Short mmCIF file of N, CA, C and O in Angstrom, two decimals:
data_model
loop_
_atom_site.label_atom_id
_atom_site.label_comp_id
_atom_site.label_asym_id
_atom_site.label_seq_id
_atom_site.Cartn_x
_atom_site.Cartn_y
_atom_site.Cartn_z
N UNK A 1 -41.72 -24.92 50.46
CA UNK A 1 -41.21 -24.76 49.13
C UNK A 1 -39.78 -25.25 49.04
O UNK A 1 -39.24 -25.42 47.96
N UNK A 2 -39.09 -25.46 50.15
CA UNK A 2 -37.73 -25.96 50.09
C UNK A 2 -36.72 -24.84 50.04
O UNK A 2 -37.05 -23.67 50.14
N UNK A 3 -35.46 -25.22 49.92
CA UNK A 3 -34.38 -24.24 49.88
C UNK A 3 -34.36 -23.52 48.55
O UNK A 3 -34.62 -24.10 47.52
N UNK A 4 -34.00 -22.26 48.62
CA UNK A 4 -33.90 -21.45 47.42
C UNK A 4 -32.43 -21.21 47.12
O UNK A 4 -31.64 -20.99 48.03
N UNK A 5 -32.07 -21.29 45.88
CA UNK A 5 -30.71 -21.01 45.46
C UNK A 5 -30.72 -19.71 44.68
O UNK A 5 -31.54 -19.51 43.79
N UNK A 6 -29.79 -18.83 45.02
CA UNK A 6 -29.66 -17.56 44.31
C UNK A 6 -28.42 -17.62 43.43
O UNK A 6 -27.39 -18.17 43.83
N UNK A 7 -28.54 -17.04 42.24
CA UNK A 7 -27.43 -17.09 41.30
C UNK A 7 -27.42 -15.87 40.40
O UNK A 7 -28.44 -15.20 40.24
N UNK A 8 -26.26 -15.62 39.83
CA UNK A 8 -26.10 -14.60 38.80
C UNK A 8 -25.73 -15.36 37.54
O UNK A 8 -24.86 -16.23 37.56
N UNK A 9 -26.44 -15.07 36.44
CA UNK A 9 -26.18 -15.78 35.19
C UNK A 9 -25.74 -14.85 34.08
O UNK A 9 -26.07 -13.67 34.08
N UNK A 10 -24.99 -15.42 33.15
CA UNK A 10 -24.50 -14.67 32.00
C UNK A 10 -24.70 -15.50 30.75
O UNK A 10 -24.52 -16.71 30.77
N UNK A 11 -25.11 -14.84 29.67
CA UNK A 11 -25.29 -15.56 28.42
C UNK A 11 -25.20 -14.60 27.26
O UNK A 11 -25.30 -13.40 27.40
N UNK A 12 -24.98 -15.18 26.08
CA UNK A 12 -24.99 -14.41 24.84
C UNK A 12 -26.09 -14.99 23.96
O UNK A 12 -26.74 -15.97 24.33
N UNK A 13 -26.24 -14.44 22.79
CA UNK A 13 -27.25 -14.93 21.87
C UNK A 13 -26.96 -16.38 21.46
O UNK A 13 -27.86 -17.14 21.15
N UNK A 14 -25.69 -16.77 21.48
CA UNK A 14 -25.31 -18.08 20.96
C UNK A 14 -25.11 -19.15 22.03
O UNK A 14 -25.29 -20.32 21.76
N UNK A 15 -24.75 -18.75 23.24
CA UNK A 15 -24.35 -19.75 24.23
C UNK A 15 -24.56 -19.21 25.65
O UNK A 15 -24.55 -18.01 25.86
N UNK A 16 -24.73 -20.12 26.58
CA UNK A 16 -24.86 -19.76 27.99
C UNK A 16 -23.48 -19.65 28.59
O UNK A 16 -22.63 -20.51 28.38
N UNK A 17 -23.26 -18.59 29.35
CA UNK A 17 -21.97 -18.37 30.01
C UNK A 17 -21.99 -18.88 31.43
O UNK A 17 -22.67 -19.86 31.75
N UNK A 18 -21.30 -18.20 32.27
CA UNK A 18 -21.13 -18.64 33.66
C UNK A 18 -22.41 -18.45 34.48
O UNK A 18 -23.17 -17.51 34.27
N UNK A 19 -22.59 -19.36 35.41
CA UNK A 19 -23.66 -19.28 36.39
C UNK A 19 -22.96 -19.28 37.74
O UNK A 19 -22.23 -20.22 38.06
N UNK A 20 -23.16 -18.22 38.51
CA UNK A 20 -22.45 -18.05 39.77
C UNK A 20 -23.44 -18.15 40.91
O UNK A 20 -24.39 -17.36 40.99
N UNK A 21 -23.23 -19.11 41.79
CA UNK A 21 -24.09 -19.27 42.96
C UNK A 21 -23.74 -18.22 44.00
O UNK A 21 -22.58 -17.98 44.28
N UNK A 22 -24.76 -17.62 44.56
CA UNK A 22 -24.59 -16.61 45.60
C UNK A 22 -24.83 -17.28 46.94
O UNK A 22 -25.93 -17.76 47.20
N UNK A 23 -23.79 -17.32 47.76
CA UNK A 23 -23.86 -18.05 49.03
C UNK A 23 -24.54 -17.28 50.16
O UNK A 23 -25.07 -17.87 51.06
N UNK A 24 -24.47 -15.98 50.14
CA UNK A 24 -25.06 -15.18 51.23
C UNK A 24 -25.78 -13.99 50.61
O UNK A 24 -25.79 -13.82 49.40
N UNK A 25 -26.36 -13.19 51.48
CA UNK A 25 -27.08 -12.01 50.98
C UNK A 25 -26.17 -11.16 50.10
O UNK A 25 -25.03 -10.90 50.44
N UNK A 26 -26.71 -10.74 48.99
CA UNK A 26 -25.94 -9.96 48.02
C UNK A 26 -25.99 -8.49 48.40
O UNK A 26 -27.03 -7.96 48.74
N UNK A 27 -24.83 -7.85 48.32
CA UNK A 27 -24.76 -6.40 48.46
C UNK A 27 -23.94 -5.87 47.28
O UNK A 27 -23.48 -6.65 46.44
N UNK A 28 -23.79 -4.57 47.21
CA UNK A 28 -23.09 -3.98 46.08
C UNK A 28 -21.66 -4.47 45.93
O UNK A 28 -21.20 -4.76 44.82
N UNK A 29 -20.94 -4.59 47.04
CA UNK A 29 -19.55 -5.05 46.99
C UNK A 29 -19.48 -6.48 46.46
O UNK A 29 -18.61 -6.81 45.63
N UNK A 30 -20.38 -7.32 46.93
CA UNK A 30 -20.38 -8.72 46.46
C UNK A 30 -20.75 -8.79 44.97
O UNK A 30 -20.16 -9.57 44.21
N UNK A 31 -21.71 -7.97 44.56
CA UNK A 31 -22.10 -7.94 43.15
C UNK A 31 -20.91 -7.54 42.27
O UNK A 31 -20.62 -8.19 41.27
N UNK A 32 -20.21 -6.48 42.66
CA UNK A 32 -19.04 -6.04 41.88
C UNK A 32 -17.94 -7.10 41.89
O UNK A 32 -17.27 -7.31 40.88
N UNK A 33 -17.78 -7.81 42.99
CA UNK A 33 -16.78 -8.88 43.05
C UNK A 33 -17.15 -10.01 42.08
O UNK A 33 -16.29 -10.54 41.37
N UNK A 34 -18.43 -10.36 42.02
CA UNK A 34 -18.89 -11.38 41.08
C UNK A 34 -18.63 -10.93 39.65
O UNK A 34 -18.13 -11.69 38.82
N UNK A 35 -18.96 -9.67 39.36
CA UNK A 35 -18.68 -9.14 38.02
C UNK A 35 -17.19 -9.18 37.73
O UNK A 35 -16.76 -9.61 36.66
N UNK A 36 -16.40 -8.73 38.70
CA UNK A 36 -14.95 -8.66 38.51
C UNK A 36 -14.36 -10.04 38.24
O UNK A 36 -13.47 -10.19 37.40
N UNK A 37 -14.86 -11.04 38.94
CA UNK A 37 -14.31 -12.40 38.80
C UNK A 37 -14.91 -13.18 37.64
O UNK A 37 -14.35 -14.20 37.25
N UNK A 38 -16.05 -12.73 37.10
CA UNK A 38 -16.75 -13.57 36.13
C UNK A 38 -17.16 -12.90 34.82
O UNK A 38 -17.17 -13.56 33.79
N UNK A 39 -17.51 -11.63 34.85
CA UNK A 39 -18.09 -11.02 33.65
C UNK A 39 -17.11 -10.99 32.48
O UNK A 39 -17.41 -11.51 31.40
N UNK A 40 -15.95 -10.39 32.68
CA UNK A 40 -15.02 -10.26 31.57
C UNK A 40 -14.47 -11.63 31.14
O UNK A 40 -14.26 -11.88 29.96
N UNK A 41 -14.27 -12.53 32.12
CA UNK A 41 -13.81 -13.88 31.78
C UNK A 41 -14.89 -14.62 31.00
O UNK A 41 -14.61 -15.33 30.04
N UNK A 42 -16.15 -14.43 31.39
CA UNK A 42 -17.25 -15.06 30.66
C UNK A 42 -17.31 -14.51 29.24
O UNK A 42 -17.50 -15.27 28.28
N UNK A 43 -17.14 -13.21 29.09
CA UNK A 43 -17.13 -12.60 27.75
C UNK A 43 -16.00 -13.19 26.92
O UNK A 43 -16.19 -13.48 25.73
N UNK A 44 -14.86 -13.39 27.53
CA UNK A 44 -13.73 -14.01 26.82
C UNK A 44 -14.05 -15.46 26.46
O UNK A 44 -13.79 -15.89 25.34
N UNK A 45 -14.62 -16.21 27.40
CA UNK A 45 -15.00 -17.60 27.13
C UNK A 45 -16.01 -17.69 25.99
O UNK A 45 -16.00 -18.65 25.21
N UNK A 46 -16.89 -16.70 25.90
CA UNK A 46 -17.91 -16.67 24.86
C UNK A 46 -17.38 -16.04 23.57
O UNK A 46 -18.12 -15.88 22.61
N UNK A 47 -16.09 -15.71 23.58
CA UNK A 47 -15.40 -15.09 22.43
C UNK A 47 -16.02 -13.76 22.03
O UNK A 47 -16.13 -13.44 20.85
N UNK A 48 -16.45 -12.99 23.02
CA UNK A 48 -17.07 -11.68 22.76
C UNK A 48 -16.06 -10.55 22.81
O UNK A 48 -16.33 -9.47 22.33
N UNK A 49 -14.92 -10.79 23.42
CA UNK A 49 -13.93 -9.75 23.70
C UNK A 49 -14.63 -8.58 24.37
O UNK A 49 -15.36 -8.77 25.32
N UNK A 50 -14.46 -7.38 23.89
CA UNK A 50 -15.15 -6.21 24.46
C UNK A 50 -16.34 -5.81 23.60
O UNK A 50 -16.91 -4.75 23.79
N UNK A 51 -16.71 -6.64 22.63
CA UNK A 51 -17.80 -6.31 21.71
C UNK A 51 -19.13 -6.82 22.24
O UNK A 51 -19.75 -7.68 21.63
N UNK A 52 -19.56 -6.34 23.37
CA UNK A 52 -20.85 -6.77 23.89
C UNK A 52 -21.48 -5.64 24.68
O UNK A 52 -20.81 -4.71 25.10
N UNK A 53 -22.79 -5.72 24.82
CA UNK A 53 -23.53 -4.77 25.64
C UNK A 53 -24.00 -5.51 26.87
O UNK A 53 -24.60 -6.57 26.78
N UNK A 54 -23.70 -4.95 28.02
CA UNK A 54 -24.05 -5.56 29.29
C UNK A 54 -25.44 -5.10 29.71
O UNK A 54 -25.74 -3.91 29.70
N UNK A 55 -26.29 -6.05 30.08
CA UNK A 55 -27.65 -5.73 30.52
C UNK A 55 -27.84 -6.20 31.94
O UNK A 55 -27.45 -7.31 32.30
N UNK A 56 -28.43 -5.37 32.74
CA UNK A 56 -28.81 -5.71 34.11
C UNK A 56 -30.08 -4.94 34.43
O UNK A 56 -30.43 -4.02 33.72
N UNK A 57 -30.78 -5.36 35.47
CA UNK A 57 -31.99 -4.62 35.81
C UNK A 57 -31.62 -3.43 36.70
O UNK A 57 -30.44 -3.13 36.88
N UNK A 58 -32.60 -2.75 37.22
CA UNK A 58 -32.35 -1.54 38.00
C UNK A 58 -32.31 -1.79 39.50
O UNK A 58 -32.61 -0.90 40.29
N UNK A 59 -31.89 -2.97 39.89
CA UNK A 59 -31.69 -3.26 41.31
C UNK A 59 -30.70 -2.24 41.86
O UNK A 59 -29.77 -1.82 41.15
N UNK A 60 -30.85 -1.86 43.11
CA UNK A 60 -29.97 -0.83 43.68
C UNK A 60 -28.50 -1.22 43.63
O UNK A 60 -27.64 -0.33 43.51
N UNK A 61 -28.17 -2.50 43.71
CA UNK A 61 -26.77 -2.93 43.59
C UNK A 61 -26.24 -2.62 42.20
O UNK A 61 -25.07 -2.33 42.03
N UNK A 62 -27.11 -2.69 41.22
CA UNK A 62 -26.71 -2.49 39.83
C UNK A 62 -26.57 -1.01 39.48
O UNK A 62 -25.80 -0.65 38.59
N UNK A 63 -27.34 -0.17 40.15
CA UNK A 63 -27.35 1.26 39.82
C UNK A 63 -26.52 2.10 40.78
O UNK A 63 -26.44 3.31 40.60
N UNK A 64 -25.91 1.47 41.77
CA UNK A 64 -25.09 2.20 42.74
C UNK A 64 -23.94 2.93 42.03
O UNK A 64 -23.43 2.45 41.02
N UNK A 65 -23.55 4.08 42.56
CA UNK A 65 -22.47 4.85 41.96
C UNK A 65 -21.19 4.02 41.84
O UNK A 65 -20.48 4.10 40.84
N UNK A 66 -20.90 3.23 42.87
CA UNK A 66 -19.67 2.42 42.83
C UNK A 66 -19.74 1.35 41.73
O UNK A 66 -18.72 1.06 41.11
N UNK A 67 -20.92 0.83 41.47
CA UNK A 67 -21.07 -0.15 40.38
C UNK A 67 -20.95 0.55 39.03
O UNK A 67 -20.29 0.04 38.12
N UNK A 68 -21.56 1.72 38.91
CA UNK A 68 -21.44 2.48 37.66
C UNK A 68 -19.99 2.87 37.40
O UNK A 68 -19.53 2.83 36.26
N UNK A 69 -19.25 3.22 38.45
CA UNK A 69 -17.82 3.51 38.31
C UNK A 69 -17.06 2.27 37.84
O UNK A 69 -16.15 2.37 37.01
N UNK A 70 -17.43 1.10 38.38
CA UNK A 70 -16.80 -0.16 37.96
C UNK A 70 -17.02 -0.36 36.46
O UNK A 70 -16.10 -0.71 35.74
N UNK A 71 -18.24 -0.13 36.00
CA UNK A 71 -18.55 -0.26 34.57
C UNK A 71 -17.66 0.68 33.74
O UNK A 71 -17.11 0.27 32.72
N UNK A 72 -17.55 1.93 34.19
CA UNK A 72 -16.72 2.90 33.46
C UNK A 72 -15.25 2.48 33.46
O UNK A 72 -14.57 2.56 32.44
N UNK A 73 -14.76 2.02 34.62
CA UNK A 73 -13.36 1.59 34.71
C UNK A 73 -13.06 0.44 33.76
O UNK A 73 -11.95 0.31 33.27
N UNK A 74 -14.05 -0.42 33.53
CA UNK A 74 -13.88 -1.58 32.64
C UNK A 74 -14.28 -1.26 31.20
O UNK A 74 -14.26 -2.13 30.34
N UNK A 75 -14.68 -0.01 30.95
CA UNK A 75 -15.11 0.45 29.62
C UNK A 75 -16.24 -0.41 29.06
O UNK A 75 -16.26 -0.76 27.88
N UNK A 76 -17.20 -0.74 29.92
CA UNK A 76 -18.33 -1.56 29.49
C UNK A 76 -19.41 -0.71 28.85
O UNK A 76 -19.71 0.40 29.31
N UNK A 77 -20.02 -1.25 27.83
CA UNK A 77 -21.20 -0.65 27.22
C UNK A 77 -22.40 -1.23 27.96
O UNK A 77 -22.71 -2.42 27.82
N UNK A 78 -23.06 -0.42 28.79
CA UNK A 78 -24.18 -0.89 29.61
C UNK A 78 -25.48 -0.38 29.02
O UNK A 78 -25.63 0.82 28.77
N UNK A 79 -26.40 -1.30 28.78
CA UNK A 79 -27.70 -0.95 28.23
C UNK A 79 -28.54 -0.23 29.28
O UNK A 79 -28.69 -0.72 30.40
N UNK A 80 -29.06 0.94 28.93
CA UNK A 80 -29.98 1.65 29.83
C UNK A 80 -31.26 0.82 29.89
O UNK A 80 -31.75 0.34 28.87
N UNK A 81 -31.80 0.67 31.08
CA UNK A 81 -32.91 -0.25 31.27
C UNK A 81 -34.04 0.36 32.05
O UNK A 81 -33.83 0.99 33.08
N UNK A 82 -35.25 0.15 31.61
CA UNK A 82 -36.43 0.64 32.30
C UNK A 82 -36.86 -0.37 33.36
O UNK A 82 -37.06 -1.54 33.06
N UNK A 83 -37.01 0.10 34.58
CA UNK A 83 -37.46 -0.80 35.66
C UNK A 83 -38.92 -1.19 35.47
O UNK A 83 -39.40 -2.12 36.12
N UNK A 84 -39.61 -0.52 34.58
CA UNK A 84 -41.02 -0.80 34.34
C UNK A 84 -41.23 -1.93 33.34
O UNK A 84 -42.36 -2.28 33.04
N UNK A 85 -40.17 -2.49 32.76
CA UNK A 85 -40.31 -3.51 31.72
C UNK A 85 -39.54 -4.78 32.04
O UNK A 85 -38.71 -5.23 31.26
N UNK A 86 -39.81 -5.42 33.18
CA UNK A 86 -39.08 -6.65 33.49
C UNK A 86 -39.36 -7.78 32.50
O UNK A 86 -38.55 -8.69 32.35
N UNK A 87 -40.49 -7.72 31.79
CA UNK A 87 -40.82 -8.76 30.82
C UNK A 87 -39.86 -8.77 29.64
O UNK A 87 -39.74 -9.76 28.93
N UNK A 88 -39.14 -7.68 29.43
CA UNK A 88 -38.18 -7.61 28.33
C UNK A 88 -36.78 -8.05 28.76
O UNK A 88 -35.88 -8.12 27.94
N UNK A 89 -36.60 -8.33 30.02
CA UNK A 89 -35.30 -8.74 30.52
C UNK A 89 -35.07 -10.21 30.15
O UNK A 89 -35.72 -11.11 30.69
N UNK A 90 -34.17 -10.45 29.22
CA UNK A 90 -33.97 -11.79 28.68
C UNK A 90 -33.58 -12.82 29.72
O UNK A 90 -33.96 -13.98 29.63
N UNK A 91 -32.82 -12.42 30.73
CA UNK A 91 -32.39 -13.39 31.74
C UNK A 91 -33.59 -13.95 32.50
O UNK A 91 -33.58 -15.10 32.92
N UNK A 92 -34.65 -13.16 32.65
CA UNK A 92 -35.84 -13.65 33.35
C UNK A 92 -36.46 -14.83 32.60
O UNK A 92 -36.96 -15.77 33.22
N UNK A 93 -36.41 -14.81 31.29
CA UNK A 93 -36.93 -15.92 30.50
C UNK A 93 -36.04 -17.15 30.65
O UNK A 93 -36.52 -18.28 30.71
N UNK A 94 -34.73 -16.93 30.71
CA UNK A 94 -33.80 -18.04 30.91
C UNK A 94 -33.99 -18.66 32.29
O UNK A 94 -33.99 -19.88 32.43
N UNK A 95 -34.18 -17.82 33.33
CA UNK A 95 -34.45 -18.35 34.68
C UNK A 95 -35.73 -19.19 34.68
O UNK A 95 -35.80 -20.23 35.32
N UNK A 96 -36.76 -18.72 33.96
CA UNK A 96 -38.02 -19.47 33.89
C UNK A 96 -37.78 -20.84 33.26
O UNK A 96 -38.27 -21.85 33.76
N UNK A 97 -37.03 -20.88 32.16
CA UNK A 97 -36.73 -22.15 31.51
C UNK A 97 -35.95 -23.08 32.43
O UNK A 97 -36.21 -24.29 32.49
N UNK A 98 -35.01 -22.51 33.18
CA UNK A 98 -34.24 -23.32 34.12
C UNK A 98 -35.14 -23.86 35.22
O UNK A 98 -35.06 -25.04 35.57
N UNK A 99 -36.03 -23.03 35.73
CA UNK A 99 -36.95 -23.46 36.79
C UNK A 99 -37.85 -24.60 36.30
O UNK A 99 -38.05 -25.60 36.99
N UNK A 100 -38.35 -24.49 35.09
CA UNK A 100 -39.21 -25.53 34.53
C UNK A 100 -38.40 -26.82 34.33
O UNK A 100 -38.90 -27.92 34.57
N UNK A 101 -37.14 -26.69 33.90
CA UNK A 101 -36.31 -27.88 33.67
C UNK A 101 -35.97 -28.58 34.98
O UNK A 101 -35.94 -29.81 35.05
N UNK A 102 -35.76 -27.80 36.04
CA UNK A 102 -35.38 -28.38 37.33
C UNK A 102 -36.59 -28.93 38.07
O UNK A 102 -36.53 -29.98 38.70
N UNK A 103 -37.70 -28.25 37.97
CA UNK A 103 -38.94 -28.65 38.65
C UNK A 103 -40.04 -28.83 37.61
O UNK A 103 -40.86 -27.95 37.42
N UNK A 104 -40.06 -29.96 36.91
CA UNK A 104 -41.08 -30.15 35.87
C UNK A 104 -42.50 -29.98 36.42
O UNK A 104 -42.86 -30.53 37.44
N UNK A 105 -43.26 -29.17 35.73
CA UNK A 105 -44.66 -28.91 36.02
C UNK A 105 -44.98 -28.52 37.46
O UNK A 105 -45.93 -29.02 38.04
N UNK A 106 -44.19 -27.59 38.06
CA UNK A 106 -44.54 -27.14 39.40
C UNK A 106 -45.81 -26.28 39.36
O UNK A 106 -46.53 -26.19 40.33
N UNK A 107 -46.05 -25.70 38.21
CA UNK A 107 -47.20 -24.85 38.02
C UNK A 107 -47.79 -25.20 36.66
O UNK A 107 -47.12 -25.06 35.65
N UNK A 108 -49.03 -25.65 36.59
CA UNK A 108 -49.59 -26.05 35.30
C UNK A 108 -49.65 -24.91 34.29
O UNK A 108 -49.78 -25.15 33.10
N UNK A 109 -49.53 -23.66 34.75
CA UNK A 109 -49.54 -22.53 33.82
C UNK A 109 -48.21 -22.31 33.14
O UNK A 109 -48.11 -21.55 32.19
N UNK A 110 -47.15 -22.96 33.64
CA UNK A 110 -45.83 -22.85 33.02
C UNK A 110 -45.61 -24.08 32.16
O UNK A 110 -45.78 -25.20 32.60
N UNK A 111 -45.23 -23.86 30.94
CA UNK A 111 -44.91 -24.99 30.08
C UNK A 111 -43.47 -24.86 29.64
O UNK A 111 -42.96 -23.75 29.50
N UNK A 112 -42.78 -25.97 29.44
CA UNK A 112 -41.37 -25.88 29.04
C UNK A 112 -41.20 -25.18 27.71
O UNK A 112 -42.06 -25.26 26.83
N UNK A 113 -40.10 -24.50 27.57
CA UNK A 113 -39.74 -23.85 26.32
C UNK A 113 -39.25 -24.94 25.37
O UNK A 113 -38.33 -25.68 25.71
N UNK A 114 -39.83 -25.09 24.19
CA UNK A 114 -39.40 -26.16 23.28
C UNK A 114 -37.97 -25.97 22.80
O UNK A 114 -37.35 -26.91 22.33
N UNK A 115 -37.40 -24.76 22.98
CA UNK A 115 -36.03 -24.51 22.55
C UNK A 115 -35.00 -24.83 23.64
O UNK A 115 -33.82 -24.74 23.41
N UNK A 116 -35.47 -25.19 24.85
CA UNK A 116 -34.57 -25.48 25.95
C UNK A 116 -33.87 -26.81 25.72
O UNK A 116 -34.50 -27.81 25.40
N UNK A 117 -32.57 -26.81 25.89
CA UNK A 117 -31.78 -28.03 25.74
C UNK A 117 -31.97 -28.88 26.99
O UNK A 117 -31.53 -28.48 28.08
N UNK A 118 -32.58 -30.04 26.94
CA UNK A 118 -32.83 -30.86 28.12
C UNK A 118 -31.55 -31.45 28.70
O UNK A 118 -31.56 -31.97 29.80
N UNK A 119 -30.44 -31.36 27.98
CA UNK A 119 -29.19 -31.93 28.46
C UNK A 119 -28.36 -30.97 29.29
O UNK A 119 -27.24 -31.28 29.63
N UNK A 120 -28.88 -29.77 29.58
CA UNK A 120 -28.12 -28.80 30.37
C UNK A 120 -28.04 -29.23 31.80
O UNK A 120 -28.88 -29.71 32.40
#
């Protein structure tokens, strides 16, 4: 299947924000460092200021007490999320569109999203 690239992505309803490549295995400290270096700056770049709700899944890095403390320290509004509903996680749909754009027709059951910008 080739090399796999891991990344953390950020987006708003209007525009795609930062995409951060993860070079090594992710742990809670690395996740918080990525958030610290990218989340608030991405919100600023997207002109969201502090008027946004942060969504993440229930991965243990995301639900760790130290990560929750980081959210509180930054006064973030974090959306409560059910681990039983990954189909509602918007980033998963964006990852699918990116996968289809990078690897056209790797799976005949996946079709490109007609709303995907081919120039990305």
